[in-house]
Structure formats: C-alpha cells, structure tokens
Coordinates of C-alpha atoms in Angstrom, one line a residue:
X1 CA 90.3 167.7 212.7
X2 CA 87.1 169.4 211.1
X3 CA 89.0 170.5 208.4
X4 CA 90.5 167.2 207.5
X5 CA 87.5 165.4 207.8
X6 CA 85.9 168.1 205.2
X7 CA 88.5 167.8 203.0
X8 CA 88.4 163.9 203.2
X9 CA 84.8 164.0 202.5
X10 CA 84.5 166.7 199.8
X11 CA 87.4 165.2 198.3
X12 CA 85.4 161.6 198.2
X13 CA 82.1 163.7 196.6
X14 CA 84.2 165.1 194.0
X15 CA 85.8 161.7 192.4
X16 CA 83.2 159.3 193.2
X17 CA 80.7 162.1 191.2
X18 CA 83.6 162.6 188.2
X19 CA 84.7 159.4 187.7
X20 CA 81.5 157.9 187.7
X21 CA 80.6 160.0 185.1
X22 CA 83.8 159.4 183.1
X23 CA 82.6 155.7 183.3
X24 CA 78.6 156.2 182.2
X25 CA 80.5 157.7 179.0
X26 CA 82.2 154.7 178.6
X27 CA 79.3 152.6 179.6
X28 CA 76.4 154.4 177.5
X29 CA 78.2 154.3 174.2
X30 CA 79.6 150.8 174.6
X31 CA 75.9 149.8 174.9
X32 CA 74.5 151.8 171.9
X33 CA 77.5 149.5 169.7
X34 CA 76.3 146.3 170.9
X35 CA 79.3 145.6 173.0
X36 CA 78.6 143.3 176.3
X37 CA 79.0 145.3 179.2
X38 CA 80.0 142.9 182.1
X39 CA 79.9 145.2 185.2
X40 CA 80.0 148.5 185.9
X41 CA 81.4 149.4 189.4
X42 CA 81.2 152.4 191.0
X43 CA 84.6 152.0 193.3
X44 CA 87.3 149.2 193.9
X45 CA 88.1 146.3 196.0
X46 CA 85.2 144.7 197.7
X47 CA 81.6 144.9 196.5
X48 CA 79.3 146.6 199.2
X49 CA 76.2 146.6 196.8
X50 CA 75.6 144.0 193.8
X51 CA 72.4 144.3 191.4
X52 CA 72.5 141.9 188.0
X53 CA 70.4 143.7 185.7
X54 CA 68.2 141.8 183.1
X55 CA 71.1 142.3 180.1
X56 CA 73.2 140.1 182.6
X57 CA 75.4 143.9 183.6
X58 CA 76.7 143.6 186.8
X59 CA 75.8 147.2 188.9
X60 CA 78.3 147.3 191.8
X61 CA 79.2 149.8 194.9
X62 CA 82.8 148.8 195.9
X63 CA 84.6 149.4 199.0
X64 CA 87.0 152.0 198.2
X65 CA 85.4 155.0 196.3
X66 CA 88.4 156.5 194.2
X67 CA 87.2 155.8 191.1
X68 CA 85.0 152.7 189.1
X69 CA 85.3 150.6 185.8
X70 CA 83.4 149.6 183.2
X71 CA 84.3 145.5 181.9
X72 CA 83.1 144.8 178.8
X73 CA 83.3 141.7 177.4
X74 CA 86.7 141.0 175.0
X75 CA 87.9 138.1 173.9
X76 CA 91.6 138.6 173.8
X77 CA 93.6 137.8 177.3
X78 CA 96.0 140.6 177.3
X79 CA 93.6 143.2 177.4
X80 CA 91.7 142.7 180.5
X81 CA 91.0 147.0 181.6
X82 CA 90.9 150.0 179.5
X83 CA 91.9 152.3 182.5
X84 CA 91.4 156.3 182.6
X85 CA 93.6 158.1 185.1
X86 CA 91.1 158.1 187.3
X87 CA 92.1 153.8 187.6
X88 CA 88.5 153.5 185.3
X89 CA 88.7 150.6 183.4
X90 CA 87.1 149.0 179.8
X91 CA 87.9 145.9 177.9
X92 CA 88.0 142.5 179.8
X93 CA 86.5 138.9 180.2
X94 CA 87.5 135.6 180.1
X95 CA 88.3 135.2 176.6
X96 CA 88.8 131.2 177.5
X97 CA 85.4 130.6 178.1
X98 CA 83.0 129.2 175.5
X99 CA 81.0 131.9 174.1
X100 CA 78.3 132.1 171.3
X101 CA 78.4 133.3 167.9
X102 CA 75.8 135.9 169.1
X103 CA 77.9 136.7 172.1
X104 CA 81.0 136.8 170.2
X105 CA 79.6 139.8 168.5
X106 CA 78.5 141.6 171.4
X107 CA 82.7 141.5 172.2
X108 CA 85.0 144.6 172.5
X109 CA 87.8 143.4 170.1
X110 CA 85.4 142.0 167.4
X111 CA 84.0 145.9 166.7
X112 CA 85.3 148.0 164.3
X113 CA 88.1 150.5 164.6
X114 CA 85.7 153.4 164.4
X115 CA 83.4 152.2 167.3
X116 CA 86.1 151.3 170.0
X117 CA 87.2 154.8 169.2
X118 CA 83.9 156.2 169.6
X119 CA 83.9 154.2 173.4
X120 CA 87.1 155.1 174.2
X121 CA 86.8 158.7 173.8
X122 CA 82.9 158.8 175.5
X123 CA 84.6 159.1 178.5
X124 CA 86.6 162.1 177.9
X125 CA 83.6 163.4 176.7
X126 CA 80.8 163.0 179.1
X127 CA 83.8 164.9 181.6
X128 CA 83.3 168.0 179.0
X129 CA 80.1 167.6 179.1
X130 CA 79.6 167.4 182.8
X131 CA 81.7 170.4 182.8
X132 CA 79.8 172.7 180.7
X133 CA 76.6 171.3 182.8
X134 CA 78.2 171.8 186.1
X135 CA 79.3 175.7 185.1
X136 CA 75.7 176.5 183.5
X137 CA 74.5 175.3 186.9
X138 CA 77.1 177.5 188.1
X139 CA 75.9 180.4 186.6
X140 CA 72.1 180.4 187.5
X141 CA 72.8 179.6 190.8
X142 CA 74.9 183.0 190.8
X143 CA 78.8 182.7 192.2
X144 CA 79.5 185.5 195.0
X145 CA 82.5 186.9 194.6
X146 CA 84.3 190.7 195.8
X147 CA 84.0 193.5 193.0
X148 CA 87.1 194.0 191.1
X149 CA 87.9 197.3 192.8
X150 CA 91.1 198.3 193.5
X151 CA 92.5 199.2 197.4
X152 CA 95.8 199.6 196.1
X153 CA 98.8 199.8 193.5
X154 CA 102.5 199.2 193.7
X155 CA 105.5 198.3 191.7
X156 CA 104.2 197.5 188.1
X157 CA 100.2 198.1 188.7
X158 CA 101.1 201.8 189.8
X159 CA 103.9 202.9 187.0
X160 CA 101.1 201.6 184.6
X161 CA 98.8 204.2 186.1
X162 CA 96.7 202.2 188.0
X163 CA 94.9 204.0 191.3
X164 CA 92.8 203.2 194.8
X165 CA 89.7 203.2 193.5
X166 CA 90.1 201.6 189.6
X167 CA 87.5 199.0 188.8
X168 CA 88.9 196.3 186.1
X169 CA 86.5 195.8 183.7
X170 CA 88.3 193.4 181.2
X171 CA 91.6 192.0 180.8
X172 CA 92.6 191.7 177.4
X173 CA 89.8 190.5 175.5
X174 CA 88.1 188.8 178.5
X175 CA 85.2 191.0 180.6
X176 CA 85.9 190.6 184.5
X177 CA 83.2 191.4 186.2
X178 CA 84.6 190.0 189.6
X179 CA 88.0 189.9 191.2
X180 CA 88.6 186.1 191.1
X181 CA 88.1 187.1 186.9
X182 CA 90.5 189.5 187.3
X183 CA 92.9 187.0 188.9
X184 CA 92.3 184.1 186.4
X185 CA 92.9 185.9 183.5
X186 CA 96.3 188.0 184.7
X187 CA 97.9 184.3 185.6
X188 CA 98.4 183.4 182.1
X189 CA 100.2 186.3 180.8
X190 CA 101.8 187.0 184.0
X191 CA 103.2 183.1 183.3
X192 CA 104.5 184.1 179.9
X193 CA 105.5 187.7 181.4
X194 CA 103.9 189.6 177.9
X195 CA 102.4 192.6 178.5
X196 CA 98.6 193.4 178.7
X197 CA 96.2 196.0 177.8
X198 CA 93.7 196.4 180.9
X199 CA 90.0 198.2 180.6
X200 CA 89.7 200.5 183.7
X201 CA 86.6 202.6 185.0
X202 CA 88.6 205.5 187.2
X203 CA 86.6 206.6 191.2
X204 CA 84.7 208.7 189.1
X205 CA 83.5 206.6 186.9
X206 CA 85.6 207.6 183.9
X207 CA 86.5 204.8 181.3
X208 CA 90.0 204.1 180.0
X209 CA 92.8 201.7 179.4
X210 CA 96.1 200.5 181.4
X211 CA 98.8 199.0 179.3
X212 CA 100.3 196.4 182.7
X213 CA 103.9 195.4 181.7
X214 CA 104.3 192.0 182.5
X215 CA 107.1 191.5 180.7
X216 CA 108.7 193.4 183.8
X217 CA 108.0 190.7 185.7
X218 CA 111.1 189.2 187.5
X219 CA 112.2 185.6 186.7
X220 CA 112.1 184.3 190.5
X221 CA 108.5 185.8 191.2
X222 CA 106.2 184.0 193.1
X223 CA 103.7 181.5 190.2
X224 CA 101.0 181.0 192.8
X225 CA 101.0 185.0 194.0
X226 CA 101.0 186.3 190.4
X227 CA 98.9 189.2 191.3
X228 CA 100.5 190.2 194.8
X229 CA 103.8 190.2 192.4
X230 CA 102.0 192.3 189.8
X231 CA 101.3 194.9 192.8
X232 CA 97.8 194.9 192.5
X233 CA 95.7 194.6 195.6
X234 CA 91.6 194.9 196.0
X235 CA 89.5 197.0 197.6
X236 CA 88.2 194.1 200.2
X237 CA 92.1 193.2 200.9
X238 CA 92.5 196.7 202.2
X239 CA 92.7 196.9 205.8
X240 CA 90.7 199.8 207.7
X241 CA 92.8 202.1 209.9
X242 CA 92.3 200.5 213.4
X243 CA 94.4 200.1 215.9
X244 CA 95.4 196.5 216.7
X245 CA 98.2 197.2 219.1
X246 CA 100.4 199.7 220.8
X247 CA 103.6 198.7 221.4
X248 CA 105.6 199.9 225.0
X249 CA 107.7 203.3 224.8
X250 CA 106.8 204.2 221.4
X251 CA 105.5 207.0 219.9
X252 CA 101.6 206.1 220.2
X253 CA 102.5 204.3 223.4
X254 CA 99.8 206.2 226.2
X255 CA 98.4 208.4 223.5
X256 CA 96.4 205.5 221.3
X257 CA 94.9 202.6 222.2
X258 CA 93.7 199.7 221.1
X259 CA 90.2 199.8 219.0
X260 CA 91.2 203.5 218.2
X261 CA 89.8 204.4 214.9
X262 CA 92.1 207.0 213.2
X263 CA 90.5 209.4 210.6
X264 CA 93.1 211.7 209.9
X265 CA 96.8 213.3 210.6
X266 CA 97.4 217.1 210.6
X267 CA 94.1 217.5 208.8
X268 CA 94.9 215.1 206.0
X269 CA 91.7 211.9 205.9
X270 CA 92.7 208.5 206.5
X271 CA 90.5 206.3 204.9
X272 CA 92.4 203.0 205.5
X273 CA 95.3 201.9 207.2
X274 CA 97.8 201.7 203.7
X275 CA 96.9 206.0 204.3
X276 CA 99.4 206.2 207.8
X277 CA 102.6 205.6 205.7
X278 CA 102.9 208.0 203.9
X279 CA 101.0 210.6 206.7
X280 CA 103.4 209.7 209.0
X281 CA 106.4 209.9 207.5
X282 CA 105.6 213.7 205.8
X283 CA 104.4 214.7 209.8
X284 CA 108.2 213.0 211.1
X285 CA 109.6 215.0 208.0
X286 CA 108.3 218.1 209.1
X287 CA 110.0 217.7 212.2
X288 CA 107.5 218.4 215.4
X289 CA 104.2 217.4 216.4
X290 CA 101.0 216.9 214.9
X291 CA 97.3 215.8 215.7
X292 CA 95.8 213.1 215.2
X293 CA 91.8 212.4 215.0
X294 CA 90.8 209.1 216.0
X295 CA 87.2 207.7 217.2
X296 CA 87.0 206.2 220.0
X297 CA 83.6 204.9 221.8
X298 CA 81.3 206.3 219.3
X299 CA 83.6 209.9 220.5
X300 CA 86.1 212.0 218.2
X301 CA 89.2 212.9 219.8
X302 CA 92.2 214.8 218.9
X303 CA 95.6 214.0 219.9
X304 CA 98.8 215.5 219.8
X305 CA 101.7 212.7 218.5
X306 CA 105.7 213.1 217.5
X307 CA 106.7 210.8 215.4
X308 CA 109.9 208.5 216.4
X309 CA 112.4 208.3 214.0
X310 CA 114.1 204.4 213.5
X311 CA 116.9 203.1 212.0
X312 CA 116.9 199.7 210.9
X313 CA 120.5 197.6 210.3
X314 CA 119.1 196.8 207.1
X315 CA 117.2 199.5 205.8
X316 CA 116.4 203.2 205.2
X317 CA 115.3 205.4 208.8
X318 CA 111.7 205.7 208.7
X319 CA 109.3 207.6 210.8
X320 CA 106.9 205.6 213.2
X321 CA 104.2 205.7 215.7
X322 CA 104.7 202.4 216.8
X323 CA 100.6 200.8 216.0
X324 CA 99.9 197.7 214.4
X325 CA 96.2 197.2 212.5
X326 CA 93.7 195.0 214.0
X327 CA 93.0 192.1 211.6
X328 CA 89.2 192.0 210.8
X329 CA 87.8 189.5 208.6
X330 CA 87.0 190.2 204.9
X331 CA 83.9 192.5 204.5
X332 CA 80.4 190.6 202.6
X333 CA 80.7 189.7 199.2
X334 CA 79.8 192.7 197.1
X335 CA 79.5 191.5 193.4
X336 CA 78.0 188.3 191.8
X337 CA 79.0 186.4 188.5
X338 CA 75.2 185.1 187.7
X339 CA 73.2 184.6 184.4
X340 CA 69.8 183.5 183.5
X341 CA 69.2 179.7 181.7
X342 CA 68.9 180.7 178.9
X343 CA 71.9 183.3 178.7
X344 CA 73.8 181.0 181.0
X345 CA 74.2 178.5 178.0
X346 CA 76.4 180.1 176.0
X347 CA 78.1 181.7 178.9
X348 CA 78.8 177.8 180.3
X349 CA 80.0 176.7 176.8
X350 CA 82.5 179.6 175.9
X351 CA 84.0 179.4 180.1
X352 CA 84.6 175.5 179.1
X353 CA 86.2 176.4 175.7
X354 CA 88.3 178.9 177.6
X355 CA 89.6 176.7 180.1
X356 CA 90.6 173.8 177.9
X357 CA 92.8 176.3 176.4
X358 CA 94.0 177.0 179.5
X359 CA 94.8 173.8 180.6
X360 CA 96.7 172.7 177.2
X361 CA 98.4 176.0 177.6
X362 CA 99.6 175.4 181.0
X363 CA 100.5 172.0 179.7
X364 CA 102.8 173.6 177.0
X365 CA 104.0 175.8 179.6
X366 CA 105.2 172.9 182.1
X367 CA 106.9 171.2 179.0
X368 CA 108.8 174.3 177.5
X369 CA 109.9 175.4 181.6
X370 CA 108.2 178.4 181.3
X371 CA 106.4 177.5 184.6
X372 CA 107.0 175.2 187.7
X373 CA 105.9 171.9 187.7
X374 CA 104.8 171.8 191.4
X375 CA 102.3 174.2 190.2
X376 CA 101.3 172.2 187.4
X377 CA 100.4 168.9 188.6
X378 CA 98.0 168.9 192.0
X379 CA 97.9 165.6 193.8
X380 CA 95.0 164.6 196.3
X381 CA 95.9 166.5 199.4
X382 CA 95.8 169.9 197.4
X383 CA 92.0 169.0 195.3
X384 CA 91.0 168.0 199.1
X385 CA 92.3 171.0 200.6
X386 CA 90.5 172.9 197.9
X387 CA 87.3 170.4 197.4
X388 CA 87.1 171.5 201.5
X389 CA 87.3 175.0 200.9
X390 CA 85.4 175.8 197.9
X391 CA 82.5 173.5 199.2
X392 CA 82.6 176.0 202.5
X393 CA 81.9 179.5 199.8
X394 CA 78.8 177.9 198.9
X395 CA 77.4 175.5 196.2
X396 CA 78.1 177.8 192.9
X397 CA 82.2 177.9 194.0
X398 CA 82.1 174.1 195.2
X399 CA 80.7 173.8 191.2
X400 CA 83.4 175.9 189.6
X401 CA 86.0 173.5 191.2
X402 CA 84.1 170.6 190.1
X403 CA 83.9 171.8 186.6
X404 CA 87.7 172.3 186.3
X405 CA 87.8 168.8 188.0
X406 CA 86.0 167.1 185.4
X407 CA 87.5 168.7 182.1
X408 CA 91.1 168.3 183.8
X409 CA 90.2 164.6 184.3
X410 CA 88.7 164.5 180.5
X411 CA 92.1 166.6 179.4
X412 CA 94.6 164.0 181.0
X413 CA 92.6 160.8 180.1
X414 CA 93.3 162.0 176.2
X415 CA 97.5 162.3 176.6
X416 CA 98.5 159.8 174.1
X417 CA 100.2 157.7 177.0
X418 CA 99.4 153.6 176.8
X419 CA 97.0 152.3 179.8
X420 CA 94.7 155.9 179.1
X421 CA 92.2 156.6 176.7
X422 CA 94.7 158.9 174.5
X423 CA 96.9 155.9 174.6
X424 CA 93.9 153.8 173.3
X425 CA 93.0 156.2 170.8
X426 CA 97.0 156.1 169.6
X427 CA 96.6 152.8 168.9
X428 CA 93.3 152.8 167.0
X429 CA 94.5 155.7 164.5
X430 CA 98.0 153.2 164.0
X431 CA 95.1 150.6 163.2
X432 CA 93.6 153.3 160.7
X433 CA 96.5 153.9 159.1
X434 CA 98.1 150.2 158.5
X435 CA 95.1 148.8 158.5
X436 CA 95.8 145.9 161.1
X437 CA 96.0 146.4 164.8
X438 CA 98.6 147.0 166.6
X439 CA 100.2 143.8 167.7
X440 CA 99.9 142.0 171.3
X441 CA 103.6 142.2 171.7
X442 CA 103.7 145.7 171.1
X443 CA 100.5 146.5 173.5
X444 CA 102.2 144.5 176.1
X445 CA 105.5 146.8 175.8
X446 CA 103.1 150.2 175.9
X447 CA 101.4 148.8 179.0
X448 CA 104.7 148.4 180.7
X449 CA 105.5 152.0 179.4
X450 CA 102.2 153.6 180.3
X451 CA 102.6 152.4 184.1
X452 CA 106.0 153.9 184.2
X453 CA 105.1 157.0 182.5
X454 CA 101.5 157.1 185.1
X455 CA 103.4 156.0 188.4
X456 CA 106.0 159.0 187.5
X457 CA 103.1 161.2 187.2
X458 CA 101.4 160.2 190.3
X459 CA 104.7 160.3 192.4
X460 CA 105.3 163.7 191.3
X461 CA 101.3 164.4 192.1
X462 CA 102.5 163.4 195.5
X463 CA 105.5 165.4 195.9
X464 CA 104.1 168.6 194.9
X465 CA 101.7 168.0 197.7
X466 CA 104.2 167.4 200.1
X467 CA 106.2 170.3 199.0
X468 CA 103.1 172.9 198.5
X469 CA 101.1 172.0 201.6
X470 CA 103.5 170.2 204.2
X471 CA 106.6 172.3 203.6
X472 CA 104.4 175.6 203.5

C-alpha cells in the first residue's frame, strides 16, 4: 500500500510540475505578442482556487491535477483548445461575443503566422529548458551511483576479453564514469546489435580497449535486460560467498552451515560466490575429497567435503555441494556523477542534446521494428512506478527522471499530429507556404484525426503497462 501511495504521489509531483511548465511556455510568450490570455489553469474539472489578476487572466487550481491549459482569447468557434499531450490547451473564447477593436487585437487568430508559431512551440521549449535546468541541478547536487567495475563476464563480454575486475571508462565516444552510464550508453547499440569499441582500465590499473560484438546479439534477447544479455555483470551485483542454505543429504549437508563464510577450496581463494563453480567442479573432477576454509564466528575452520555428482534430465552432470548464497542487499554507493556550477553547465546542456537524440532514435527505432513497442511507449503506471522509485534514491535520481520527463513531454508535443503542438506548427508552415490558412473544414477533419491518432497512442500507453507491470 506504501508503495502505491508513493507512486501515486510522485507520479502527481511529476506532471503537475511538467505540465505546468509546458503551459508558462505557452502562457509567457502569448503575453509578450499581445494575445489575451483568458485563464491559465493549473489542472482540470472543478476550480479549487480562483484569483482574477488585474489583466483580467483568470489563475486557477482545478480538481484533478493531470495536467492545465492556457485559453487565450480567439475569435473563431472551431478552435476552442490548442492541446499538448499532456491535455494542455491554447486558443479559445467566445468568438460570439461583442468585443472591441482593441480587444480584437489582443485575439489568437488575428496574430501573424510567425507569432502563433512562436506560442505554439514555447511550450516545447520551456520542457527543454526545464530539462537542461533540472539535469544542471542534477549535477551539483551530485547523483550516487555504483562504480562501473566489473564482478563478472560471460557469453559476449568474456570472448571480447573482458575480466572481474575491468573498470569501463567510455563507451564509444561517451565517458562512463558510473555504471548506470555504462548501462545507458550499451542500450542503443545493443538495440541496433552493431558492435562497439569499449575503454577499459584492467585490476591493475592498465589501460586498453575491448572491441564488444553486439552484432552477436541474438534476435529474441531480452530489450529491457540488454546488459544481462550482453554478459556483463558489476562488481556490486556480485554476490559474496556465504552460505544461505544447506539443503538435507547433500554433500555440505552436516559439514556447512548457514552464515558459513567460505574463503577457499583445496587452497585455491574464493573471493565471491560466482568463485565455487568452477572450484567445485575441478575438486569433483579430481575425484576424492578436499578442504574447505570457511569463517565461521569470527573463527577459521577447515573442513573436509566430497563433492556429489548430479545428473540433470535436461542437462550436463555437474559436481555439487548442495549450498545456496544468502541474499544480502547491495553494498553503499561507491562512485558519484557530480560537477561544479559552473562546469555543470555545459555538462547539463550536452546530457540534454544527448538524450533528444536518443529519444528520436528510439522513435526511428519503434517505426522501422528494430525495437518493441511495449518498450517504447510508457504509460502512467510504469512513470509512477519509476516517479516512486527514483524519488526513494534521493533528490539528484528523482531529477534525472524528471529531466527525461520533461524533454519526452517537449519531444511528443512536436509530432506533426493535429490536436498537438507539432500538429499546430503543420498547419502554420502550410499557411507559410500558400499563404492563407488552412481552412476550417480541413482543421475540423485533422481534429477528428489527431484524436484517433492520440486515443491509439494512449491505449497502447495502457497496454504496455498492463503487459510490462501486471503480466510481469
């Protein structure tokens, strides 16, 4: 119940602070043309607060906060809202009421082409803006994180050389000095399965390079566990060699017990638990009995273990002990992704330039097939879920998510799809072009259109929740 009434919360925080801001855009800009702005409403439905300001704007706070509108006065009756995805709306009025020559000027419709273009696209733009502010904040604050140190390699990671031990230092052309940077920039080739060159710094401290094929990749992998399929797992994942459980008439059953801390096998170190395998199976191998060192109360012990052999239905005969690990939880954060103001400006600006070409690339990618819808398009229960979860890291990853919030929001409100802002900006460059605007008849048809197009989108916003959360 905690959780959901987190996520519910968080999830509140996060549009009531974006959309709002995608509305001020809308709102400040409109003002500086001289358009009459009618109300701005932070929220739908019923008005819980109500302040007329002296320019005659109406300031509301409205029952239901999933988003807010800016009305702005327009004499034309079709065009009553100039919606963002967020349900943010622009244009409307009572074009039937009497209105002065002085107010006709303050209108919507009655500016020219290049100023409703220059409102329409302020909201996209305060949501980049409010991005690169939210990940400079970001930044200074300083963003805990796990160093990206490697606790193991399989599959592709280890026939491309990779070892315990490696730290990342750069994928590609991008620095990672965290895991979670690690992680973000393997997704995109590991989406497009090309190959990438990776900078490592060996246990020792030795620098070189890593070529990863990704193009080995298989076609059914996992999207969402990109890295897990790549065979790369980190140092903080790695679990220590303690004994969870002993299960009955089995090798270790009587000999081990539970808390048992085991540091070696036959005089070879365990360090963590991925060490037994392979320990185990060479002592079975060998065929007769070996020691094994473990700590237990603060007291080293040696004990004397045979291996069992087992023969799955299934599978090839391994050699066991019969032990499962304990689970700790992860160990502190170790590394930190943190700059100073000043150097925190650039940093913010290049991270937002960075992810809007990840987000048009992922775009491309769900249009071409190359990747699965479902994890294209996140509907409400999924930015709760994670709203809930970031917020609980602390205030620098409750940011991050933010930022990709707000330039995701600014992203989808420019799609050239009628009832958005792109779709607003589609007409005005038709305007440019013939030099009249677009007819009422054919606005009426792209309205119908853009609530098709915007109700598929949301219902498929929907199902990939119910299919990534409910049915996993």
């Amino acid at each position: 119940m905690a959780e959901l009434i987190g996520s519910v919360w968080w999830l509140l925080v996060s549009l009531g602070l974006l959309v709002t801001f995608h509305e001020f855009g809308h709102y400040w800009v409109a003002r500086r043309c001289g358009v009459k702005v009618l109300r701005f409403s932070v929220g739908f439905g019923k008005p819980l607060f109500m302040r007329r300001g002296k320019d005659g704007t109406e300031y509301v706070v409205a029952a239901i906060p999933l988003g807010g509108y800016v009305k702005m006065l327009d004499e034309r009756a079709l065009i009553e809202d100039m919606p963002a995805a967020d349900g943010a709306g622009g244009a409307g009025g009572d074009p039937g009421a009497t209105l002065t020559e002085a107010e006709r000027a303050g209108a919507f419709n009655r500016q020219s082409v290049w100023k409703r273009i220059a409102i329409v696209i302020a909201g996209p733009i305060a949501n980049l803006l409010l991005c690169v502010l939210l990940l400079w904040a970001m930044f200074v604050i300083g963003r805990p994180d796990y160093a990206p140190v490697l606790g193991q390699a399989t599959g592709i990671a280890a026939d491309a050389g990779l070892q315990r031990g490696d730290t990342i230092t750069a994928v590609g052309d991008r620095q990672t000095p965290t895991w979670s940077e690690v992680q973000m920039a393997l997704i995109p080739s590991a989406l497009d399965r090309s190959d990438v060159q990776l900078q490592v710094l060996d246990a020792n401290g030795n620098a070189g390079t890593r070529r990863l094929p990704l193009s080995r990749l298989p076609e059914d992998f996992d999207e969402r566990r990109a890295v897990d399929a790549i065979g790369l797992v980190p140092r903080h994942y790695s679990l220590p060699a303690v004994v969870g459980q002993v299960a009955p008439d089995t090798a270790g059953w009587g000999v081990l017990a539970e808390g048992d801390r085991i540091s070696a096998i036959d005089g070879q170190p365990v360090r963590e638990w991925a060490d037994l395998g392979p320990l185990v199976q060479a002592l079975g191998e060998r065929g007769g009995r070996g020691m094994v060192e473990v700590i237990r109360d603060d007291e080293r012990l040696a004990l004397e273990l045979e291996p069992t052999r087992m023969t799955p239905e299934d599978g090839e005969p391994y050699w066991a002990i019969g032990i499962s690990p304990a689970r700790p939880q992860l160990p502190p954060m170790d590394a930190e992704l943190r700059y100073g103001p000043i150097a925190a400006v650039p940093a913010a600006l290049a991270e937002t330039a960075h992810q809007a070409g990840q987000l048009f690339s992922m775009i491309g990618r769900a249009f071409s097939g190359r990747v699965e819808v479902r994890n294209t398009v996140a509907g409400p229960i999924t930015i709760a879920r994670a709203a809930n979860a970031y917020a609980g890291q602390g205030a620098a990853w409750f940011l991050s998510l933010l930022a990709l919030l707000s330039l995701s929001l600014g992203i989808l409100n420019l799609l050239p799809i009628p009832l958005l802002d792109g779709g607003h900006l589609l007409y005005y460059l038709i305007e440019l072009v013939k030099g009249s605007p677009v007819s009422e008849r054919t606005m009426a048809y792209g309205q119908y259109i853009g609530l098709m197009l915007i109700a598929a989108l949301m219902g498929l916003a929907f199902y990939n929740d119910i299919v990534n959360n409910l049915l996993h």
